[in-house]
mmCIF file of C-alpha atoms and ligand atoms in Angstrom:
data_model
loop_
_atom_site.group_PDB
_atom_site.id
_atom_site.type_symbol
_atom_site.label_atom_id
_atom_site.label_comp_id
_atom_site.label_asym_id
_atom_site.label_seq_id
_atom_site.Cartn_x
_atom_site.Cartn_y
_atom_site.Cartn_z
ATOM 1 C CA MET A 1 -36.591 119.281 -30.999
ATOM 2 C CA SER A 2 -37.881 116.631 -28.649
ATOM 3 C CA ASN A 3 -41.470 115.498 -29.021
ATOM 4 C CA LEU A 4 -41.483 112.699 -26.458
ATOM 5 C CA GLU A 5 -44.907 111.097 -26.199
ATOM 6 C CA GLN A 6 -46.506 108.083 -24.585
ATOM 7 C CA THR A 7 -49.236 106.033 -26.198
ATOM 8 C CA LEU A 8 -51.255 103.006 -25.161
ATOM 9 C CA SER A 9 -50.799 99.750 -27.033
ATOM 10 C CA ILE A 10 -52.698 96.517 -26.497
ATOM 11 C CA ILE A 11 -51.694 93.115 -27.834
ATOM 12 C CA LYS A 12 -55.182 91.691 -28.363
ATOM 13 C CA PRO A 13 -56.412 88.164 -27.526
ATOM 14 C CA ASP A 14 -55.862 86.743 -31.017
ATOM 15 C CA ALA A 15 -52.161 87.589 -30.801
ATOM 16 C CA VAL A 16 -51.593 86.462 -27.210
ATOM 17 C CA GLU A 17 -53.331 83.196 -28.103
ATOM 18 C CA ARG A 18 -50.911 82.665 -31.001
ATOM 19 C CA ASN A 19 -47.893 83.418 -28.789
ATOM 20 C CA LEU A 20 -47.020 86.560 -30.746
ATOM 21 C CA GLU A 21 -46.351 88.684 -27.662
ATOM 22 C CA ASP A 22 -42.543 88.631 -27.863
ATOM 23 C CA LYS A 23 -42.465 89.028 -31.637
ATOM 24 C CA ILE A 24 -44.695 92.109 -31.493
ATOM 25 C CA LYS A 25 -42.700 93.635 -28.631
ATOM 26 C CA THR A 26 -39.555 93.149 -30.718
ATOM 27 C CA VAL A 27 -41.203 95.009 -33.611
ATOM 28 C CA PHE A 28 -41.938 97.954 -31.300
ATOM 29 C CA LYS A 29 -38.413 97.964 -29.857
ATOM 30 C CA ASN A 30 -36.821 97.759 -33.313
ATOM 31 C CA GLU A 31 -38.869 100.808 -34.332
ATOM 32 C CA GLY A 32 -37.487 102.792 -31.402
ATOM 33 C CA PHE A 33 -40.338 102.463 -28.921
ATOM 34 C CA LYS A 34 -39.488 101.987 -25.268
ATOM 35 C CA ILE A 35 -41.952 99.826 -23.339
ATOM 36 C CA VAL A 36 -42.168 101.859 -20.127
ATOM 37 C CA LYS A 37 -45.039 99.936 -18.499
ATOM 38 C CA GLU A 38 -46.696 96.641 -19.285
ATOM 39 C CA LYS A 39 -49.010 94.084 -17.784
ATOM 40 C CA LYS A 40 -50.835 90.993 -18.917
ATOM 41 C CA ILE A 41 -54.455 90.974 -17.809
ATOM 42 C CA LYS A 42 -57.853 89.571 -18.703
ATOM 43 C CA LEU A 43 -60.651 92.125 -18.826
ATOM 44 C CA GLU A 44 -64.188 91.644 -17.623
ATOM 45 C CA LYS A 45 -66.666 92.445 -20.375
ATOM 46 C CA LYS A 46 -67.844 95.522 -18.482
ATOM 47 C CA ASP A 47 -64.280 96.886 -18.505
ATOM 48 C CA ALA A 48 -64.014 96.335 -22.257
ATOM 49 C CA GLU A 49 -67.327 98.191 -22.620
ATOM 50 C CA LYS A 50 -65.892 101.117 -20.665
ATOM 51 C CA PHE A 51 -62.665 101.121 -22.645
ATOM 52 C CA TYR A 52 -64.470 101.088 -26.010
ATOM 53 C CA LYS A 53 -67.321 103.399 -24.920
ATOM 54 C CA VAL A 54 -66.585 105.715 -27.865
ATOM 55 C CA HIS A 55 -67.877 102.895 -30.111
ATOM 56 C CA GLU A 56 -71.038 102.112 -28.146
ATOM 57 C CA THR A 57 -73.403 103.057 -30.986
ATOM 58 C CA LYS A 58 -71.533 100.992 -33.600
ATOM 59 C CA PRO A 59 -73.002 97.700 -34.834
ATOM 60 C CA PHE A 60 -69.784 95.887 -33.912
ATOM 61 C CA TYR A 61 -69.661 97.187 -30.308
ATOM 62 C CA ASN A 62 -70.981 94.111 -28.532
ATOM 63 C CA ASP A 63 -68.818 91.650 -30.476
ATOM 64 C CA LEU A 64 -65.807 93.914 -29.992
ATOM 65 C CA CYS A 65 -66.263 93.972 -26.213
ATOM 66 C CA GLU A 66 -66.889 90.216 -26.089
ATOM 67 C CA TYR A 67 -63.721 89.717 -28.070
ATOM 68 C CA LEU A 68 -61.441 92.044 -26.089
ATOM 69 C CA SER A 69 -62.544 90.285 -22.896
ATOM 70 C CA SER A 70 -62.305 86.773 -24.366
ATOM 71 C CA GLY A 71 -58.732 86.052 -23.273
ATOM 72 C CA PRO A 72 -55.526 87.551 -21.909
ATOM 73 C CA ILE A 73 -54.210 90.787 -23.390
ATOM 74 C CA VAL A 74 -50.935 92.639 -22.933
ATOM 75 C CA VAL A 75 -51.346 96.340 -22.180
ATOM 76 C CA MET A 76 -48.289 98.549 -22.698
ATOM 77 C CA VAL A 77 -47.274 102.177 -22.468
ATOM 78 C CA LEU A 78 -44.980 102.909 -25.420
ATOM 79 C CA GLU A 79 -42.685 105.921 -25.448
ATOM 80 C CA LYS A 80 -40.746 107.669 -28.202
ATOM 81 C CA ASN A 81 -40.734 110.936 -30.107
ATOM 82 C CA GLY A 82 -44.069 111.139 -31.937
ATOM 83 C CA ALA A 83 -45.207 107.866 -30.369
ATOM 84 C CA VAL A 84 -48.932 108.279 -31.037
ATOM 85 C CA LEU A 85 -48.736 108.730 -34.800
ATOM 86 C CA ASP A 86 -45.745 106.435 -35.259
ATOM 87 C CA ASN A 87 -47.588 103.649 -33.469
ATOM 88 C CA ARG A 88 -50.668 104.132 -35.655
ATOM 89 C CA LYS A 89 -48.434 103.918 -38.739
ATOM 90 C CA LEU A 90 -46.683 100.816 -37.474
ATOM 91 C CA MET A 91 -50.028 99.133 -36.676
ATOM 92 C CA GLY A 92 -51.481 99.715 -40.144
ATOM 93 C CA ALA A 93 -55.109 100.021 -41.219
ATOM 94 C CA THR A 94 -57.892 98.627 -39.007
ATOM 95 C CA ASP A 95 -58.652 95.996 -41.646
ATOM 96 C CA PRO A 96 -55.498 93.853 -42.101
ATOM 97 C CA LYS A 97 -56.452 93.299 -45.746
ATOM 98 C CA LYS A 98 -55.991 97.044 -46.301
ATOM 99 C CA ALA A 99 -52.887 97.433 -44.144
ATOM 100 C CA GLU A 100 -49.589 98.317 -45.795
ATOM 101 C CA ASP A 101 -46.680 95.893 -46.054
ATOM 102 C CA GLY A 102 -44.437 96.028 -43.024
ATOM 103 C CA THR A 103 -47.230 96.900 -40.601
ATOM 104 C CA ILE A 104 -48.154 94.736 -37.626
ATOM 105 C CA ARG A 105 -51.728 94.216 -38.781
ATOM 106 C CA LYS A 106 -50.586 93.251 -42.295
ATOM 107 C CA GLU A 107 -48.137 90.719 -40.912
ATOM 108 C CA PHE A 108 -50.168 89.275 -38.046
ATOM 109 C CA GLY A 109 -53.800 90.424 -38.338
ATOM 110 C CA LEU A 110 -56.453 87.796 -39.035
ATOM 111 C CA SER A 111 -59.496 89.944 -39.818
ATOM 112 C CA ILE A 112 -60.982 93.376 -39.132
ATOM 113 C CA ASP A 113 -62.088 92.265 -35.673
ATOM 114 C CA LYS A 114 -59.095 90.055 -34.835
ATOM 115 C CA ASN A 115 -56.553 92.658 -35.849
ATOM 116 C CA THR A 116 -53.855 91.897 -33.275
ATOM 117 C CA VAL A 117 -53.189 95.332 -31.763
ATOM 118 C CA HIS A 118 -54.872 98.431 -30.392
ATOM 119 C CA GLY A 119 -53.227 101.850 -30.396
ATOM 120 C CA SER A 120 -54.390 105.242 -29.135
ATOM 121 C CA ASP A 121 -55.520 107.514 -31.969
ATOM 122 C CA SER A 122 -54.556 110.902 -30.454
ATOM 123 C CA LEU A 123 -52.380 112.325 -27.696
ATOM 124 C CA ASP A 124 -55.476 113.208 -25.642
ATOM 125 C CA ASN A 125 -56.922 109.704 -25.980
ATOM 126 C CA ALA A 126 -53.509 108.234 -25.167
ATOM 127 C CA LYS A 127 -53.581 110.011 -21.794
ATOM 128 C CA VAL A 128 -57.120 108.803 -21.077
ATOM 129 C CA GLU A 129 -56.298 105.225 -22.119
ATOM 130 C CA ILE A 130 -53.020 105.095 -20.155
ATOM 131 C CA ASP A 131 -54.926 106.327 -17.102
ATOM 132 C CA PHE A 132 -57.622 103.707 -17.687
ATOM 133 C CA PHE A 133 -55.126 100.881 -17.255
ATOM 134 C CA PHE A 134 -52.319 102.301 -15.140
ATOM 135 C CA ALA A 135 -53.730 105.031 -12.862
ATOM 136 C CA HIS A 136 -53.619 103.180 -9.579
HETATM 137 O O1 CDP B 201 -58.425 99.942 -33.789
HETATM 138 P P1 CDP B 201 -58.651 101.113 -34.727
HETATM 139 O O2 CDP B 201 -58.487 102.448 -34.041
HETATM 140 O O3 CDP B 201 -57.843 100.988 -35.980
HETATM 141 O O4 CDP B 201 -60.157 101.008 -35.234
HETATM 142 P P2 CDP B 201 -61.517 101.586 -34.601
HETATM 143 O O5 CDP B 201 -62.311 102.142 -35.715
HETATM 144 O O6 CDP B 201 -61.234 102.482 -33.441
HETATM 145 O O7 CDP B 201 -62.270 100.287 -34.089
HETATM 146 C C1 CDP B 201 -61.908 99.671 -32.880
HETATM 147 C C2 CDP B 201 -61.854 98.184 -33.106
HETATM 148 O O8 CDP B 201 -63.155 97.711 -33.424
HETATM 149 C C3 CDP B 201 -60.996 97.728 -34.282
HETATM 150 O O9 CDP B 201 -59.612 97.642 -33.981
HETATM 151 C C4 CDP B 201 -61.587 96.370 -34.570
HETATM 152 O O10 CDP B 201 -61.073 95.397 -33.671
HETATM 153 C C5 CDP B 201 -63.068 96.583 -34.274
HETATM 154 N N1 CDP B 201 -63.855 96.817 -35.485
HETATM 155 C C6 CDP B 201 -64.648 95.781 -35.969
HETATM 156 O O11 CDP B 201 -64.688 94.703 -35.392
HETATM 157 N N2 CDP B 201 -65.401 95.980 -37.099
HETATM 158 C C7 CDP B 201 -65.373 97.145 -37.761
HETATM 159 N N3 CDP B 201 -66.107 97.314 -38.852
HETATM 160 C C8 CDP B 201 -64.571 98.196 -37.279
HETATM 161 C C9 CDP B 201 -63.812 97.992 -36.141
HETATM 162 MG MG1 MG B 202 -59.590 103.354 -32.550
#
């Protein structure tokens, strides 16, 4: 049975800065994801604050928003069967030190804040996040 889903992925500033964009896209493609939309942008801090609003009460919120708006990012819509969960698995744990071998964060992540990629954590949030970047 088909379970085609779309999820939002972001290649974060630490990875764009290290020229990892193509390598990470290749990882997604090799795992069966189709990149159906993509753009390279630089967010204003207020946009990062909107995007990460769910974390506004967390102690790391301000640094996180500073960071996401600190340099260019690549925003992508990824599509495959079970895309949301498969992308979370492929990303690995939030803290690269705890991420499993073979995951993007294990291979490329620098630290819990500079962890290379973002991925939607549910189908509902994927729709909201895709809209946030691509609904116009
Ligand atoms: O990105 P993910 O969904 O795995 O983690 P999150 O809990 O939704 O947190 C969002 C982002 O905040 C993480 O990807 C980290 O970049 C950052 N973060 C942080 O800087 N320090 C923490 N203790 C937790 C998260
Ligand atoms: Mg999250």
